PDB file of C-alpha atoms in Angstrom:
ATOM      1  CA  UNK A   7      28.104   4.994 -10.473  1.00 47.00           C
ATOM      2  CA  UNK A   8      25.713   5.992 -12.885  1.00 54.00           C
ATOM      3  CA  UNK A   9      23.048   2.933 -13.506  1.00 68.00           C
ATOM      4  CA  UNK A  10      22.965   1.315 -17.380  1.00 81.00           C
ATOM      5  CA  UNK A  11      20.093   2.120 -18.998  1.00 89.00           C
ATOM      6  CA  UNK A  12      18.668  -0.989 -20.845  1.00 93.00           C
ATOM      7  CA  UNK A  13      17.493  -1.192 -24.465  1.00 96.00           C
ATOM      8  CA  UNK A  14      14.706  -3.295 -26.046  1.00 97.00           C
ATOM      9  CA  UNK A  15      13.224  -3.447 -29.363  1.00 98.00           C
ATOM     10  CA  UNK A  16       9.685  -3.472 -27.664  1.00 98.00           C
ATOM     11  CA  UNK A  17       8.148  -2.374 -24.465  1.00 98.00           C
ATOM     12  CA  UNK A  18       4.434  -3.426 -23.542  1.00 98.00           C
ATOM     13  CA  UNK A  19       2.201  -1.106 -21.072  1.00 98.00           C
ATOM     14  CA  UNK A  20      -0.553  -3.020 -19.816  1.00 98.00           C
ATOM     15  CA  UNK A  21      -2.199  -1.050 -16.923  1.00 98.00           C
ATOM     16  CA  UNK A  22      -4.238  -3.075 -14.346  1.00 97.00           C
ATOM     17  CA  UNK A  23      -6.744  -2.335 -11.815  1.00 96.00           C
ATOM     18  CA  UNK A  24      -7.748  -5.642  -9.820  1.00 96.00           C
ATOM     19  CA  UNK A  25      -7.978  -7.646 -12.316  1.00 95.00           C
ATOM     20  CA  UNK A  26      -4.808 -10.123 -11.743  1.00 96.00           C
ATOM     21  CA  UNK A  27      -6.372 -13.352 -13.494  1.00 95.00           C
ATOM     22  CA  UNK A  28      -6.885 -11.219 -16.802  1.00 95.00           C
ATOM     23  CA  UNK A  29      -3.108  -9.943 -16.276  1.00 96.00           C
ATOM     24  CA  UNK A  30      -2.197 -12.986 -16.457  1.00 95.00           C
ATOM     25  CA  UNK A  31      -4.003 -14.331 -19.492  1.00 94.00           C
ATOM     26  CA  UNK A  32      -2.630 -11.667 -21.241  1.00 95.00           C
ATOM     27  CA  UNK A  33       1.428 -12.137 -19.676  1.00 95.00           C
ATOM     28  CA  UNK A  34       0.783 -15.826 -21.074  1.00 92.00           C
ATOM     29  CA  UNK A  35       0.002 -14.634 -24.588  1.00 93.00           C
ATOM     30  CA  UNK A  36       3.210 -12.461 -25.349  1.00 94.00           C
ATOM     31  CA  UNK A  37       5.727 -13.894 -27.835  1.00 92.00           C
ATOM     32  CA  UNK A  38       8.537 -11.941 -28.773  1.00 93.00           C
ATOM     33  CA  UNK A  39      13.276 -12.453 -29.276  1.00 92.00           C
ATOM     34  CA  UNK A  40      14.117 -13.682 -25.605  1.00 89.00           C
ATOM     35  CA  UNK A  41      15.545 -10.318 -24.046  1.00 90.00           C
ATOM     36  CA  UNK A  42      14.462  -8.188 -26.786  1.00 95.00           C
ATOM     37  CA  UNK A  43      10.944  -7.491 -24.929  1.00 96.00           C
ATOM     38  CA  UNK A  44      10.088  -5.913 -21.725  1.00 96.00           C
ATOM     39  CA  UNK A  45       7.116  -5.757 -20.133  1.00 97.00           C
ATOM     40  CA  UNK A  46       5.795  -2.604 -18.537  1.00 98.00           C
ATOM     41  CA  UNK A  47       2.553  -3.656 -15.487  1.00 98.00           C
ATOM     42  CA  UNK A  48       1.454  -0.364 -14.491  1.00 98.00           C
ATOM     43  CA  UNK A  49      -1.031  -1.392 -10.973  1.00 98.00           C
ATOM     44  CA  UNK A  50      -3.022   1.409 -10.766  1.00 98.00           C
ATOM     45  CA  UNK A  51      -3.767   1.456  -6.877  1.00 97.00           C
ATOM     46  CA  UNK A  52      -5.316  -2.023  -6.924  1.00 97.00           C
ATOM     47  CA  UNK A  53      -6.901  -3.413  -3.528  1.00 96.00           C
ATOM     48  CA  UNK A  54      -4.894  -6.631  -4.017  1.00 95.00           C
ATOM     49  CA  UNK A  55      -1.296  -5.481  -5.323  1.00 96.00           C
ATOM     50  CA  UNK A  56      -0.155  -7.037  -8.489  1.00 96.00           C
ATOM     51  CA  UNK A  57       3.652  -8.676  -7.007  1.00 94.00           C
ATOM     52  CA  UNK A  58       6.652  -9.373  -8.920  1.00 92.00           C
ATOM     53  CA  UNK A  59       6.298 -12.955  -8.220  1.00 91.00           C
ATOM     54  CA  UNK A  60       3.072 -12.731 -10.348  1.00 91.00           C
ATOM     55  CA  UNK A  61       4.936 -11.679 -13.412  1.00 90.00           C
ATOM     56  CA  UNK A  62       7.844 -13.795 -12.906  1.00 83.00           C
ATOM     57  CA  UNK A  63       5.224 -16.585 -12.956  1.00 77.00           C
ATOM     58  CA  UNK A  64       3.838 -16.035 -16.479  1.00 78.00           C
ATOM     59  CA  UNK A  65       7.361 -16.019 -17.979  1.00 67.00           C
ATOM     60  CA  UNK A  66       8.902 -19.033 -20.065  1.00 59.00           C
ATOM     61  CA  UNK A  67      11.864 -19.715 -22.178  1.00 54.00           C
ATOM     62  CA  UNK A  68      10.655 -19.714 -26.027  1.00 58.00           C
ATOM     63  CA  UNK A  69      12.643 -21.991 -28.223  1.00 57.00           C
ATOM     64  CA  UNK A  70      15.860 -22.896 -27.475  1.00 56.00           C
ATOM     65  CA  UNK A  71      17.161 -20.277 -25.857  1.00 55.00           C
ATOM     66  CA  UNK A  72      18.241 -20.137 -22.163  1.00 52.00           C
ATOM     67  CA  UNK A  73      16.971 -16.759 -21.752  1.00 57.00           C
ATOM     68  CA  UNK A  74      13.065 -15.943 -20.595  1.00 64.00           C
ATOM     69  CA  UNK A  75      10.946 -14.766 -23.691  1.00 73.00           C
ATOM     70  CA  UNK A  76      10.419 -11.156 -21.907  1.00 88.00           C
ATOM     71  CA  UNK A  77      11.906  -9.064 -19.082  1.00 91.00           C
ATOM     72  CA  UNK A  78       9.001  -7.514 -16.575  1.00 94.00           C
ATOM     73  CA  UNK A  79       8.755  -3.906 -14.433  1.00 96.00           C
ATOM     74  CA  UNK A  80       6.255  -3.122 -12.390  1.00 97.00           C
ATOM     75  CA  UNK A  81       5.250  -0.035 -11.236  1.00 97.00           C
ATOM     76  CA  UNK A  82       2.445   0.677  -8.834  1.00 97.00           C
ATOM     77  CA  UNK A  83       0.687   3.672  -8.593  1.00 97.00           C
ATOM     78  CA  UNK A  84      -0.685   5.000  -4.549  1.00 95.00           C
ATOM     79  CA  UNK A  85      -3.971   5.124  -5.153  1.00 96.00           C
ATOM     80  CA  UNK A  86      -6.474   4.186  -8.175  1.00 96.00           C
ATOM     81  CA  UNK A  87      -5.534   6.944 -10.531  1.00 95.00           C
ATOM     82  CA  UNK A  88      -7.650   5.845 -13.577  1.00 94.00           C
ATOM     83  CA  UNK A  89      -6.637   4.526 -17.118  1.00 94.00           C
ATOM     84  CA  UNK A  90      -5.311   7.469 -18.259  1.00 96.00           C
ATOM     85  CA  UNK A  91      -3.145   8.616 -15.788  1.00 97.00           C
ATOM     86  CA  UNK A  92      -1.646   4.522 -15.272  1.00 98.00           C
ATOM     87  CA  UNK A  93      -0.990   5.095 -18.882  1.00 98.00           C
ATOM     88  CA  UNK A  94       0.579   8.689 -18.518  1.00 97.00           C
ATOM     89  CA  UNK A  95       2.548   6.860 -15.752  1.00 98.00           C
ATOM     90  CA  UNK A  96       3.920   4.137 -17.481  1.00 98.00           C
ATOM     91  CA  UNK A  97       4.445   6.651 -20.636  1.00 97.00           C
ATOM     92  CA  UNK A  98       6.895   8.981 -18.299  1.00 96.00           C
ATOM     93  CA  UNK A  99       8.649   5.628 -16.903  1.00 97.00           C
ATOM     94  CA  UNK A 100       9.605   4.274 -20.453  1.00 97.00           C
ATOM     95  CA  UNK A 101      10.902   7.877 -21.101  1.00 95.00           C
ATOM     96  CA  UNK A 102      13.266   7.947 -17.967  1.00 94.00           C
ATOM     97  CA  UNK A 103      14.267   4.556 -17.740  1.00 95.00           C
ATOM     98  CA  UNK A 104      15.007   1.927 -20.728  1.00 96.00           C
ATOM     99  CA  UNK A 105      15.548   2.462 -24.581  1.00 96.00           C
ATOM    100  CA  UNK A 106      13.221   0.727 -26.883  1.00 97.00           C
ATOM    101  CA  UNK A 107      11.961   1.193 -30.361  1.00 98.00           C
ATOM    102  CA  UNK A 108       8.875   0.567 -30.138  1.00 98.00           C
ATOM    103  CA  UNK A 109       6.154   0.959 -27.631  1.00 98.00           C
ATOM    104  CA  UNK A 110       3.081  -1.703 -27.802  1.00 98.00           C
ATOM    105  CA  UNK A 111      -0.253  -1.755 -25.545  1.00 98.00           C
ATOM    106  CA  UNK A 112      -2.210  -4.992 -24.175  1.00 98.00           C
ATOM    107  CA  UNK A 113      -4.509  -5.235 -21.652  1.00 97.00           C
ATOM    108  CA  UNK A 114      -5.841  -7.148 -19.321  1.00 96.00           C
ATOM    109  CA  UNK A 115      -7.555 -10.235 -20.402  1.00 94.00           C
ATOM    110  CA  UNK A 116      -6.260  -9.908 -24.024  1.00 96.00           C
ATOM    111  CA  UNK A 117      -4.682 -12.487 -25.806  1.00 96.00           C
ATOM    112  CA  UNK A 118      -2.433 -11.313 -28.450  1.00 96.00           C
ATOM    113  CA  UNK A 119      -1.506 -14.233 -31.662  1.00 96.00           C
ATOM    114  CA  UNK A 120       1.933 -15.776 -31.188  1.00 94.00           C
ATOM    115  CA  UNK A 121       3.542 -14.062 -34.166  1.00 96.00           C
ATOM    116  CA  UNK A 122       2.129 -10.343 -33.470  1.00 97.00           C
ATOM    117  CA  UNK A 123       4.856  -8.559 -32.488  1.00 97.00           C
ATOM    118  CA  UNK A 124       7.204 -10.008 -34.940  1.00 97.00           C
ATOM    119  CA  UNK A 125       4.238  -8.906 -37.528  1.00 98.00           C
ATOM    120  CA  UNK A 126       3.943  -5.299 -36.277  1.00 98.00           C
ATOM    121  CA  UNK A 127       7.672  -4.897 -35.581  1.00 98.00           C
ATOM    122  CA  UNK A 128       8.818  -6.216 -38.982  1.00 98.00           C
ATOM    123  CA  UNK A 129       6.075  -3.849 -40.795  1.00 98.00           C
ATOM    124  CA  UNK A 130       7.164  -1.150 -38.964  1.00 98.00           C
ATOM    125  CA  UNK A 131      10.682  -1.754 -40.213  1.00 98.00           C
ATOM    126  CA  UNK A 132       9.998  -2.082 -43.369  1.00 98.00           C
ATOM    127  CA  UNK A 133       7.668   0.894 -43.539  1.00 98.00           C
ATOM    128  CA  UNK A 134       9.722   3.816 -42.358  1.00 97.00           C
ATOM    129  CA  UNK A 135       6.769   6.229 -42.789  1.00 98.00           C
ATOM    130  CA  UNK A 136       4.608   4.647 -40.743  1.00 98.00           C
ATOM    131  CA  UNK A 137       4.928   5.176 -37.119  1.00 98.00           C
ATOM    132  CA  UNK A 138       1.850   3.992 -35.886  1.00 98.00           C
ATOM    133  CA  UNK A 139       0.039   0.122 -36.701  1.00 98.00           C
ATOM    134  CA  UNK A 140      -2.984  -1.631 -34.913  1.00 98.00           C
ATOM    135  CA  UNK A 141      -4.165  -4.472 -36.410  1.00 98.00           C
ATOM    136  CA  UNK A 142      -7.536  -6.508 -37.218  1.00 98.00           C
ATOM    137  CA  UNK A 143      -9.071  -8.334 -34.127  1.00 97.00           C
ATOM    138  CA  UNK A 144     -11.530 -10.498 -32.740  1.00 96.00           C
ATOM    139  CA  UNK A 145     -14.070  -9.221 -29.819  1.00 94.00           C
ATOM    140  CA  UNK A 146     -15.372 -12.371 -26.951  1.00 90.00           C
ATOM    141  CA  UNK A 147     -17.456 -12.417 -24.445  1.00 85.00           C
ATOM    142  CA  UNK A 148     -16.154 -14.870 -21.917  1.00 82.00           C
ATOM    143  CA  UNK A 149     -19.101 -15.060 -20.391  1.00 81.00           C
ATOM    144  CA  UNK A 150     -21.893 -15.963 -22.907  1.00 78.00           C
ATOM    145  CA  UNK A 151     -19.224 -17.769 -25.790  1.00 80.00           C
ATOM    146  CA  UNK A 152     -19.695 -15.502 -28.272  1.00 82.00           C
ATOM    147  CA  UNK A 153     -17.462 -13.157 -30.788  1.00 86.00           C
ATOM    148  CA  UNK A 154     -17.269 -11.315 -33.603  1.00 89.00           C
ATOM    149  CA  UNK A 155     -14.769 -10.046 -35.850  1.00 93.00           C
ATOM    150  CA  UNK A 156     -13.505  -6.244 -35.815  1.00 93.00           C
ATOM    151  CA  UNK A 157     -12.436  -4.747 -39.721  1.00 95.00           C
ATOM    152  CA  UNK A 158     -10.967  -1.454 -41.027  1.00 96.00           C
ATOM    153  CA  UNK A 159      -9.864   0.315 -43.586  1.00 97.00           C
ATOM    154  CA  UNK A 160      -6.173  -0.698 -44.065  1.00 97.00           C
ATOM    155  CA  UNK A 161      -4.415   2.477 -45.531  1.00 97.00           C
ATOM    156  CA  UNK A 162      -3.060   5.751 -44.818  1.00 98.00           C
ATOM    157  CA  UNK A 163      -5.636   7.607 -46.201  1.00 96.00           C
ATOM    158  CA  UNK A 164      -8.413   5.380 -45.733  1.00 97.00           C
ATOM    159  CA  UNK A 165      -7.333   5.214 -41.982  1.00 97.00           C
ATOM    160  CA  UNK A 166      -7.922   8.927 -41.749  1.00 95.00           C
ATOM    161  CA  UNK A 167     -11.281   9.284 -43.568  1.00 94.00           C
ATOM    162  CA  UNK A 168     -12.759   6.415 -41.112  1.00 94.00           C
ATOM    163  CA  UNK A 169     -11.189   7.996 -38.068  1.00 94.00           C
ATOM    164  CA  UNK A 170     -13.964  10.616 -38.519  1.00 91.00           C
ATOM    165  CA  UNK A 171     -16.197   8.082 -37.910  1.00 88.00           C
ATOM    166  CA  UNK A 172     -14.930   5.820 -35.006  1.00 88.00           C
ATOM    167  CA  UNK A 173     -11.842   4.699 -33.479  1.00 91.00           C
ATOM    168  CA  UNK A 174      -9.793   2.660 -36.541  1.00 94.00           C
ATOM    169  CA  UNK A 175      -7.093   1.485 -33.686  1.00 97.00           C
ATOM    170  CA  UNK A 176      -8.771  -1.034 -31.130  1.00 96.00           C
ATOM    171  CA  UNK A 177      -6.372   0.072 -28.390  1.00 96.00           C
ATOM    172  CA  UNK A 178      -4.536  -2.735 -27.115  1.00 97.00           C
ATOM    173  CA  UNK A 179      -3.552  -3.588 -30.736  1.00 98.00           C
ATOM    174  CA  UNK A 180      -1.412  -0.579 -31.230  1.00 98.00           C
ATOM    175  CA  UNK A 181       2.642  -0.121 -32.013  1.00 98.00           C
ATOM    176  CA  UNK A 182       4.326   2.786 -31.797  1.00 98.00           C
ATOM    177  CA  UNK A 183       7.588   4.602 -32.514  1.00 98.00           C
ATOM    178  CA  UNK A 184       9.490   5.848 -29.236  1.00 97.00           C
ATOM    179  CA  UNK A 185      10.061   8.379 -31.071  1.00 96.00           C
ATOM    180  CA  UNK A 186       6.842   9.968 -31.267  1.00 96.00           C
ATOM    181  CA  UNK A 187       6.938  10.298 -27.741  1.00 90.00           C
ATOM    182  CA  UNK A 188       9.010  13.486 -28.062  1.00 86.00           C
ATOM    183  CA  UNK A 189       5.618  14.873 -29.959  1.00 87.00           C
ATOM    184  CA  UNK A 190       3.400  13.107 -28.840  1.00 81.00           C
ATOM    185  CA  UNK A 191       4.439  12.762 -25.109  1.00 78.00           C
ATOM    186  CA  UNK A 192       1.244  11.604 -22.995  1.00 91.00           C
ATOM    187  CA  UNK A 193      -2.486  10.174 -23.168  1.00 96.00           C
ATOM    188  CA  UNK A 194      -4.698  14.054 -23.350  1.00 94.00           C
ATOM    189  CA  UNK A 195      -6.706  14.070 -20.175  1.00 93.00           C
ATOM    190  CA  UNK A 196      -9.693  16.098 -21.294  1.00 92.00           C
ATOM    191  CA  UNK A 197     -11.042  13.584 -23.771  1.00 91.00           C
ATOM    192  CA  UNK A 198     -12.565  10.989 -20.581  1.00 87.00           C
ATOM    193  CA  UNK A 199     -13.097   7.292 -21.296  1.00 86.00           C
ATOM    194  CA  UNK A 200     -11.926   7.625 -24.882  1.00 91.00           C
ATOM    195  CA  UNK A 201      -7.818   8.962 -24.386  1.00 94.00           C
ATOM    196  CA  UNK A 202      -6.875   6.415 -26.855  1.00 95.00           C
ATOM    197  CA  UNK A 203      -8.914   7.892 -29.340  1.00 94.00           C
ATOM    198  CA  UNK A 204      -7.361  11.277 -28.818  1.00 95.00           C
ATOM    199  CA  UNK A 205      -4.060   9.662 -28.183  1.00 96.00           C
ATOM    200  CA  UNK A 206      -4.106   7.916 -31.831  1.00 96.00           C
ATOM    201  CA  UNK A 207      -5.689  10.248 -33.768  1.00 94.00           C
ATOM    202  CA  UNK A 208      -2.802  12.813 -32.197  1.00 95.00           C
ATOM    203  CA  UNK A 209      -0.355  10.747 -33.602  1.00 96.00           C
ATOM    204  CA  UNK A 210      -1.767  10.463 -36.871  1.00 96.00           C
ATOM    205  CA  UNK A 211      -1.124  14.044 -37.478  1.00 94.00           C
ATOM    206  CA  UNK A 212       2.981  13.399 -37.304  1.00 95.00           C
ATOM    207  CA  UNK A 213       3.193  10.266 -38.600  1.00 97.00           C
ATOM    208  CA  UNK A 214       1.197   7.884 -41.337  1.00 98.00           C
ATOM    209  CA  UNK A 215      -0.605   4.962 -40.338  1.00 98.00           C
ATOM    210  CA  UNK A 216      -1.600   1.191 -41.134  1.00 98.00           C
ATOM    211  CA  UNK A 217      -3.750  -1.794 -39.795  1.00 98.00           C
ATOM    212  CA  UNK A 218      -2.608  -5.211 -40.592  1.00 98.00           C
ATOM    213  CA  UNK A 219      -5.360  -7.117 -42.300  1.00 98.00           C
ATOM    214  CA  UNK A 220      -5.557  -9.954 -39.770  1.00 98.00           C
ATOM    215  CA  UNK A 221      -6.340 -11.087 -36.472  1.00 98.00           C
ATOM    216  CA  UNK A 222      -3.331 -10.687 -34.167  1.00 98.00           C
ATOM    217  CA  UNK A 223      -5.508 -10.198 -30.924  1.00 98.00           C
ATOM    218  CA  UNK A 224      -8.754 -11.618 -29.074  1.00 97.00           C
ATOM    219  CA  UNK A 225     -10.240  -8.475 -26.977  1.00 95.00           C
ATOM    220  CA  UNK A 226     -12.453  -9.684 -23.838  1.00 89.00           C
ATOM    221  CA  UNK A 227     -15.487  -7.998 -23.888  1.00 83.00           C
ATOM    222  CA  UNK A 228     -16.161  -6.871 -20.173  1.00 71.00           C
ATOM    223  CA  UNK A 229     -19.718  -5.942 -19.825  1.00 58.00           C
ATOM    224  CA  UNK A 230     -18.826  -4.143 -16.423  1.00 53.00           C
ATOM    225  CA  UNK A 231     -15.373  -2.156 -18.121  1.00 50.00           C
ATOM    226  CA  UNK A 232     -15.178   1.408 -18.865  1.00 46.00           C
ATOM    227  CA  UNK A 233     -16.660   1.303 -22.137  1.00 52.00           C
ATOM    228  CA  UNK A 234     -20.102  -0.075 -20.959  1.00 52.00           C
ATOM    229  CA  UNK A 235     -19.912   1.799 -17.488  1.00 58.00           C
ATOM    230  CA  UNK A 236     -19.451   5.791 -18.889  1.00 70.00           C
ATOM    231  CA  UNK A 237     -20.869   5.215 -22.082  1.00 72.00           C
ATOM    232  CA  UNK A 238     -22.038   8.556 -22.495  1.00 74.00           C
ATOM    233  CA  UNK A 239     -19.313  10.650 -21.390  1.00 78.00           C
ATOM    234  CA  UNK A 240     -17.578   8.386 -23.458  1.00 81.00           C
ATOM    235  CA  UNK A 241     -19.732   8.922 -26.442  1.00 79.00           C
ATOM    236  CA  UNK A 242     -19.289  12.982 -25.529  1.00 81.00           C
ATOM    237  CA  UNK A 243     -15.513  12.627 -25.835  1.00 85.00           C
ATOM    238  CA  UNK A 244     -15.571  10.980 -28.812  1.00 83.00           C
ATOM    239  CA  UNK A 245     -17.783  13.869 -30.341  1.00 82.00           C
ATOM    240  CA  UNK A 246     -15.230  16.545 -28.780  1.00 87.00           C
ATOM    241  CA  UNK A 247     -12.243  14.522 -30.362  1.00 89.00           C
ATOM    242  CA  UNK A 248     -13.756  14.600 -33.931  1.00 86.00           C
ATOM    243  CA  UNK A 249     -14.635  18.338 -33.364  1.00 86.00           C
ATOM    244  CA  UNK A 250     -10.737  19.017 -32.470  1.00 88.00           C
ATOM    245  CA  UNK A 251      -9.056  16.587 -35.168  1.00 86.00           C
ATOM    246  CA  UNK A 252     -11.797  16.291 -38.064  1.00 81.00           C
ATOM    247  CA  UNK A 253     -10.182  17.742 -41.597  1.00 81.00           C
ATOM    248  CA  UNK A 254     -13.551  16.491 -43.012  1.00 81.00           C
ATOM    249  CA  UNK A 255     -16.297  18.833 -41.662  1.00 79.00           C
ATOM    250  CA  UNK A 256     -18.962  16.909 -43.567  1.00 78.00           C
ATOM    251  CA  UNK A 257     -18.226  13.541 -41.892  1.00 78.00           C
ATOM    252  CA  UNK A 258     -17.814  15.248 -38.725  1.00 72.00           C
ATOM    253  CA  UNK A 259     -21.584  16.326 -38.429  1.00 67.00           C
ATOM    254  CA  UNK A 260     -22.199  12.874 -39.635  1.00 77.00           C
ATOM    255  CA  UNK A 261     -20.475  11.798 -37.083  1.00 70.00           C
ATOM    256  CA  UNK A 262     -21.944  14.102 -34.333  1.00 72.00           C
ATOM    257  CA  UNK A 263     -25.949  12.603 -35.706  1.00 75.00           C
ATOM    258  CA  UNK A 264     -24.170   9.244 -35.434  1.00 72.00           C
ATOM    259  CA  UNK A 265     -23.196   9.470 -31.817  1.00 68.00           C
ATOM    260  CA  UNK A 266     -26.534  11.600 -30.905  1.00 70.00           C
ATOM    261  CA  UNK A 267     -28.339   8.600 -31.694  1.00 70.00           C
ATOM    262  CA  UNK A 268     -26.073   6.281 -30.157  1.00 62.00           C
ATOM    263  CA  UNK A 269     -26.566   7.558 -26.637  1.00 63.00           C
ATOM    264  CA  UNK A 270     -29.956   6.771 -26.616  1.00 61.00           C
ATOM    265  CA  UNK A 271     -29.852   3.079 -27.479  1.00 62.00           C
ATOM    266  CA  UNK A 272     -28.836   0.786 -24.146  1.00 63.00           C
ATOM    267  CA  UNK A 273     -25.157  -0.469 -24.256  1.00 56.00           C
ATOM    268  CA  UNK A 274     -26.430  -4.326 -24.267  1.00 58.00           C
ATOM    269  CA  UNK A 275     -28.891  -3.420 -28.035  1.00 53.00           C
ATOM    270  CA  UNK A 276     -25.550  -2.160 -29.450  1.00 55.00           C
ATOM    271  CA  UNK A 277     -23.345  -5.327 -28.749  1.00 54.00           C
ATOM    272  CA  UNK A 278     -26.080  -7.557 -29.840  1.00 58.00           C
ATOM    273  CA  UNK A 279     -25.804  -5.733 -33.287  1.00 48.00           C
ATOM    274  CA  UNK A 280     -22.349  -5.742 -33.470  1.00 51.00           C
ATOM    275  CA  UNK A 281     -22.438  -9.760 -32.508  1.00 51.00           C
ATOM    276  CA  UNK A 282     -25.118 -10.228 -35.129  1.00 51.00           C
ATOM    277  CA  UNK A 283     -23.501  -8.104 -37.904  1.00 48.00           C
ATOM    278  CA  UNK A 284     -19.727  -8.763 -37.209  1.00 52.00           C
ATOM    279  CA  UNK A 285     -19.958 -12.090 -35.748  1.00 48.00           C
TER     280      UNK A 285
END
């Protein structure tokens, strides 16, 4: 007998690489209809296995209802694949296994506002053009205490012109249309340390896009993640991406001076900025 596939309004793919405390922040965070939300853990070969039990713990019932706010999978890769290919993983499950509408990112350590995917969901339905929405956000570093705020251009067009620039879509802030899996099928592995870059700015050529103006996530700063760690071949990819996607030639060599510089100033100069200017 052939096994029911399951349908959801929203799934969440949150890879993890032993990191099971900040997996667990974020579980606590998510807010969604009970049984209307599954949540996708992608363990990406880590030392210490992320179990079911772990999930199971983070759930609760929301409101009234008898039923737990979110369903959990979890899928665990053999060895430690890498971001990318956990995501390319978790991309092929969704497509083989459930029905949803929408696909959503968090990850680890993340904690996403109690209303955000009601926000992003509800926008999205209301918006039929738009298939892909991020949102504002607030950066902290658990460590030292201290944040600042991330802003963006809001619209469409506005989106586009900044892409050019930098990344509009903090990552784990983005919803998507299932849909746009059938174009857009995977994470692009030739763009290291900044696939959801590529990834976004792929989508933006099939579909329109927005931000909501307002803080529906708090992004942990991990001085030791992939951003600080391969900072230059993430800087590189960043410069390829524009290359590929830019419509704007002008603010693409604006952009290429813009990196150029950037890769000679130490990671730890550039967050102090950011903290000083954004904070």
């Amino acid at each position: 007998m052939a096994t029911e596939i399951k349908s959801y309004t929203v799934c969440v793919l949150i890879p993890c690489y032993d990191n099971l405390p900040g997996l667990l922040t974020a579980l606590r965070s998510i807010r969604y209809i009970p049984g209307e939300l599954l949540v996708l853990v992608v363990d990406d070969g880590s030392p210490e296995p992320v179990r079911p039990e772990d999930l199971a713990s983070c759930r609760f019932t929301d409101g009234p209802s008898p039923l737990p706010a979110w369903e959990a999978e979890l899928i665990r890769l053999p060895r430690n694949a890498g971001i990318t290919a956990a995501l390319n993983a978790g991309l092929a499950w969704i497509s083989r296994k459930i029905r949803c509408e929408f696909i959503a990112r968090l990850d680890c350590g993340d904690v996403c506002a109690p209303d955000r995917f009601y926000r992003q969901v509800d926008y999205l339905r209301r918006h039929p053009e738009v298939g892909l929405v991020g949102s504002w956000c607030r950066f902290h570093d658990p460590v030292s205490g201290t944040q600042y705020r991330y802003r963006t251009p809001t619209g469409h067009r506005a989106i586009l012109r900044a892409m050019h620039l930098r990344n509009v879509f903090i990552h784990p802030t983005i919803v998507w249309r299932r849909r746009l899996l059938d174009q857009a099928a995977s994470y692009p592995t030739d763009y290291p340390q900044a696939e959801d870059y590529a990834f976004c700015w792929n989508l933006l050529t099939i579909t329109q896009g927005h931000i909501i103006d307002d803080d529906l996530l708090l992004c942990e700063i991990n001085g030791a993640g992939l951003s600080a760690k391969f900072r230059c071949k993430q800087l590189d990819s960043r410069m390829k991406i524009v290359d590929t996607f830019a419509s704007n030639r002008l603010l693409a060599y604006i952009n290429r001076i813009k990196l150029t510089i950037l890769m000679k100033i130490p990671y730890p100069v550039i967050l102090s900025v950011k903290k000083m200017v954004k904070g």
